[in-house]
Short mmCIF file of C-alpha atoms in Angstrom, two decimals:
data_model
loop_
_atom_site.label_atom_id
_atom_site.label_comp_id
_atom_site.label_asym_id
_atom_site.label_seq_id
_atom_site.Cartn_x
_atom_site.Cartn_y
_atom_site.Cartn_z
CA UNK V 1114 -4.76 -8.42 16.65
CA UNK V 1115 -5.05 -4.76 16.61
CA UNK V 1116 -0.96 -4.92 15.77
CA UNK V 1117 -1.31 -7.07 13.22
CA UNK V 1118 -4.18 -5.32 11.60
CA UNK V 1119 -1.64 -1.91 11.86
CA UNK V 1120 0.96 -4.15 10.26
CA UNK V 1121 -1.04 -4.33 7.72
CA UNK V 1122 -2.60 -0.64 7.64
CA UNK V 1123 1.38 0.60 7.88
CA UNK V 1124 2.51 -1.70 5.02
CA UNK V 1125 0.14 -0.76 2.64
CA UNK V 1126 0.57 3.17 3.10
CA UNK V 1127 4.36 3.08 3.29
CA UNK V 1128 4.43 1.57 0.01
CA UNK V 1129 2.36 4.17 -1.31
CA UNK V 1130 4.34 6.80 -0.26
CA UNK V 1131 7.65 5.50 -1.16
CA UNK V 1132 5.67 5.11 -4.42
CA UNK V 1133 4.93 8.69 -4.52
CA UNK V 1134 7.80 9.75 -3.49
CA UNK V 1135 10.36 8.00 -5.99
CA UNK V 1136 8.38 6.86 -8.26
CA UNK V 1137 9.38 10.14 -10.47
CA UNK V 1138 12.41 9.45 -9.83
CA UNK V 1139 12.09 6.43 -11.66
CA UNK V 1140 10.11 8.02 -14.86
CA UNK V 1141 12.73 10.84 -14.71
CA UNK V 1142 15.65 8.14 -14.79
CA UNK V 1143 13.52 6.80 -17.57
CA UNK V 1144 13.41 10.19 -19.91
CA UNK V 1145 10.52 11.83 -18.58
CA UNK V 1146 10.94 15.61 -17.59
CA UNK V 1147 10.11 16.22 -13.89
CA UNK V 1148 6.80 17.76 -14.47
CA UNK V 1149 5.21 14.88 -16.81
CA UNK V 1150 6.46 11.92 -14.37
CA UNK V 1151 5.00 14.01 -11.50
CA UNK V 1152 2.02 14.59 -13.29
CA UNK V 1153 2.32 10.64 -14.18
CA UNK V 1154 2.67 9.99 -10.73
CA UNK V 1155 -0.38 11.78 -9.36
CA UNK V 1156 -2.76 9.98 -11.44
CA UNK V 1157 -2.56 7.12 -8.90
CA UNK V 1158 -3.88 9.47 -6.31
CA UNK V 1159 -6.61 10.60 -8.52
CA UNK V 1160 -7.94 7.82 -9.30
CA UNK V 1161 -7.97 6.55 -5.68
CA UNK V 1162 -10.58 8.85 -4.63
CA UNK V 1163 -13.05 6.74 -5.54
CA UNK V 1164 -11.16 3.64 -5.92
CA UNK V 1165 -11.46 2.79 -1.89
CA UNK V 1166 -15.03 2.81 -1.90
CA UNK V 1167 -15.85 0.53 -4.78
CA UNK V 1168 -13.49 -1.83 -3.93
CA UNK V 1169 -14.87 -1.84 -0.65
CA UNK V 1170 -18.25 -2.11 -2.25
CA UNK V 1171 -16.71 -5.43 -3.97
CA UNK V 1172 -16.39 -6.84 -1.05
CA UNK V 1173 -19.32 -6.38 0.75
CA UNK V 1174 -21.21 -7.26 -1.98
CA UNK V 1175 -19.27 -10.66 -2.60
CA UNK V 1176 -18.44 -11.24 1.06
CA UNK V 1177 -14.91 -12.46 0.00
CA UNK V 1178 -12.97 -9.43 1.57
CA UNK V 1179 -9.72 -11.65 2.04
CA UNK V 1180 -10.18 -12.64 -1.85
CA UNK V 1181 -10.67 -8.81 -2.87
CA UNK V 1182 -7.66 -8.05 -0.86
CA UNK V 1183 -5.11 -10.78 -2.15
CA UNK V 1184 -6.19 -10.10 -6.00
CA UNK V 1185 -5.77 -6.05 -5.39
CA UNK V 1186 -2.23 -6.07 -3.38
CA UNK V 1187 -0.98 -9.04 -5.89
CA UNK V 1188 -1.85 -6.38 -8.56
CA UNK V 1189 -0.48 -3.88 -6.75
CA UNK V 1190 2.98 -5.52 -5.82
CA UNK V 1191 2.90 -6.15 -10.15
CA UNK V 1192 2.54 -2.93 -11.53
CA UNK V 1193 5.27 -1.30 -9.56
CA UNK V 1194 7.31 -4.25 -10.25
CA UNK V 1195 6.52 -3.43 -14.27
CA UNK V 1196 6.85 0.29 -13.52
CA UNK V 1197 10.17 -0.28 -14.92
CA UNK V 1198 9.13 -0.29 -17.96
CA UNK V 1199 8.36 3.75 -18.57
CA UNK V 1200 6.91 3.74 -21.36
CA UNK V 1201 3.67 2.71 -19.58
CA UNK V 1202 4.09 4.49 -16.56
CA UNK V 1203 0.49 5.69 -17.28
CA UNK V 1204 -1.01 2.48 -16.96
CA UNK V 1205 1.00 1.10 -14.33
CA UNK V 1206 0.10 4.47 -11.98
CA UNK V 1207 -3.74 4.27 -13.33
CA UNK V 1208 -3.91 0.25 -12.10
CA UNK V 1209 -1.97 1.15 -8.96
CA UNK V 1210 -4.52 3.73 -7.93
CA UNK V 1211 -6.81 1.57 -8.81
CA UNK V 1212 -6.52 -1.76 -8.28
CA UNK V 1213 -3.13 -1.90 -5.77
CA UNK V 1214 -3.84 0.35 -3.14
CA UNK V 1215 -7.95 0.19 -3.22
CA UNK V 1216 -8.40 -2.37 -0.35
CA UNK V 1217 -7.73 0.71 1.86
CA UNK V 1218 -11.23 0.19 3.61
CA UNK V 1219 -10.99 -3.83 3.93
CA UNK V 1220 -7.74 -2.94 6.13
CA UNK V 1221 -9.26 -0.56 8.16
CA UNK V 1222 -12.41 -3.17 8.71
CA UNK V 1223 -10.27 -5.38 10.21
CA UNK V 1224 -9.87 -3.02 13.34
CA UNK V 1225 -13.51 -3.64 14.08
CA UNK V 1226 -12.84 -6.82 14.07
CA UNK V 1227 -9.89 -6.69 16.35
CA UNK V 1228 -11.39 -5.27 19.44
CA UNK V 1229 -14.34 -5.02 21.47
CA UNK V 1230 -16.70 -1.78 20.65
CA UNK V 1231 -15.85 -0.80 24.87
CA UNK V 1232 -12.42 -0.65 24.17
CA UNK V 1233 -12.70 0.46 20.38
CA UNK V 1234 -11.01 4.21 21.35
CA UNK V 1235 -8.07 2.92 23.41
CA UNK V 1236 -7.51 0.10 20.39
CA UNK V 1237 -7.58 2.76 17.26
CA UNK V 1238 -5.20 4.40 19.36
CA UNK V 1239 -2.64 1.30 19.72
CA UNK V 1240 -3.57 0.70 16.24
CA UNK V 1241 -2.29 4.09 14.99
CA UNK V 1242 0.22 4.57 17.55
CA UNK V 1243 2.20 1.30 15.87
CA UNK V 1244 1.14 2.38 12.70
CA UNK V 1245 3.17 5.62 12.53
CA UNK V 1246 6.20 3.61 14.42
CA UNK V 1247 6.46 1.47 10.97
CA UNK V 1248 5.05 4.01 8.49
CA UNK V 1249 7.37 7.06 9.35
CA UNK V 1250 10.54 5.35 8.74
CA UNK V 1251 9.84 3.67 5.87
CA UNK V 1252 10.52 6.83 3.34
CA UNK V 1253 14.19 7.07 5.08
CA UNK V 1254 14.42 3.49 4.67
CA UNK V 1255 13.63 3.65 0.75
CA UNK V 1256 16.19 6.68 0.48
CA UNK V 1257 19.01 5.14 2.35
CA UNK V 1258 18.40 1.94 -0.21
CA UNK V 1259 18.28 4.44 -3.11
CA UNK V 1260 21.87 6.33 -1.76
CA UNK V 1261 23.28 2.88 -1.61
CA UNK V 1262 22.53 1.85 -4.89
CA UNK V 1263 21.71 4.69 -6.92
CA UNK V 1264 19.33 2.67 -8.71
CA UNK V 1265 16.07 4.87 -8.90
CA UNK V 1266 14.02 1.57 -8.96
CA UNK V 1267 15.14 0.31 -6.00
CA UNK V 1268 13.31 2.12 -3.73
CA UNK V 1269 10.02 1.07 -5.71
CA UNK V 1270 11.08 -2.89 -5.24
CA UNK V 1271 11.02 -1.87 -1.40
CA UNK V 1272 7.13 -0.42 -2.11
CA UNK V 1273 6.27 -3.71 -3.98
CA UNK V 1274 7.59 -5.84 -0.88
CA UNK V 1275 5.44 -3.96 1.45
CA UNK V 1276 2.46 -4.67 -0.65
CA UNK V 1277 2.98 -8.41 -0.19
CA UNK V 1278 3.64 -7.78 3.46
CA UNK V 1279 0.44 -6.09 3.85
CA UNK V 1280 -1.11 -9.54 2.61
CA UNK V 1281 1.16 -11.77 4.83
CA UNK V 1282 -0.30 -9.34 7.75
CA UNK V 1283 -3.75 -10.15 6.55
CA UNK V 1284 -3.05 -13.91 7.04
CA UNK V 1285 -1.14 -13.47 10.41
CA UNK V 1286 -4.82 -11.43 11.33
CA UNK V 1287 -6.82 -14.11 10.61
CA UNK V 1288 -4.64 -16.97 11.84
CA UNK V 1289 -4.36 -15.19 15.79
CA UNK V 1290 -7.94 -14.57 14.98
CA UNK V 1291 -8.82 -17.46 14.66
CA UNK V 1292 -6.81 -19.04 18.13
#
């Protein structure tokens, strides 16, 4: 479980950093000048500051964390996809930050859930150990897609796939949960 759950954890942050790290490519391929689409960029890590907690709040409150978590990554994996379009980069950073990578703390919950509060230390380290196995290689990954195609968006299709693997993880969590 706890690998699953890091699956999950792993996906979730690589996309956002491939995010931040090509998306100004993409606004810069797009017409912005390198300061604005950086400027662009950071407003999805702005607005995540407080982003996390209310989403986690959400779901808490509604008790529908899977729910929360489907709606925000689906979100997610669609404004990077329309992060094409530059003209609303804006937006499509502000619902990112948002919306997309919010369910930060539902992820983390599930390692709670994965093992026993005896073992919790010797699980979070598992858990992180396999988390910076998928997590580190994932930038390189985006880059050698982006070398091969020298299509500034690619890289950002890559982040959008991750999202919807962090929400295939989430199901694989609760299906070996559940055996």
């Amino acid at each position: 479980l706890l690998l699953i759950a890091s699956l999950s954890w792993a996906a979730l942050n690589a996309a956002y950093v491939i995010y931040l790290s090509f998306g100004p490519r993409v606004l810069v391929a797009g017409g912005y000048s390198e300061l604005s689409a950086a400027a662009t960029i950071s407003l999805t890590s702005w607005v995540t500051l407080a982003s996390g907690a209310l989403c986690g709040q959400v779901a808490d409150r509604t008790g529908r964390s899977d729910l929360v978590l489907y709606v925000c990554l689906a979100v997610g994996a669609l404004s990077l996809l329309a992060f094409q379009a530059t003209a609303y980069a804006t937006a499509w950073s502000l619902i990112f930050g948002l919306i997309g990578v919010a369910p930060a703390g539902i992820i983390m919950a599930l390692t709670g859930e994965a093992v026993a509060k005896e073992r919790r230390a010797f699980g979070i380290g598992v858990f992180l150990s396999s988390y910076y196995l998928i997590v580190a290689p994932a930038p390189a990954i985006a880059g050698r897609l982006f070398d091969i195609t020298h299509w500034a968006f690619g890289p950002i299709l890559f982040a959008a796939a991750l999202m919807l693997l962090t929400g295939v993880a989430n199901v694989a969590f609760r299906l070996a949960q559940r055996l």
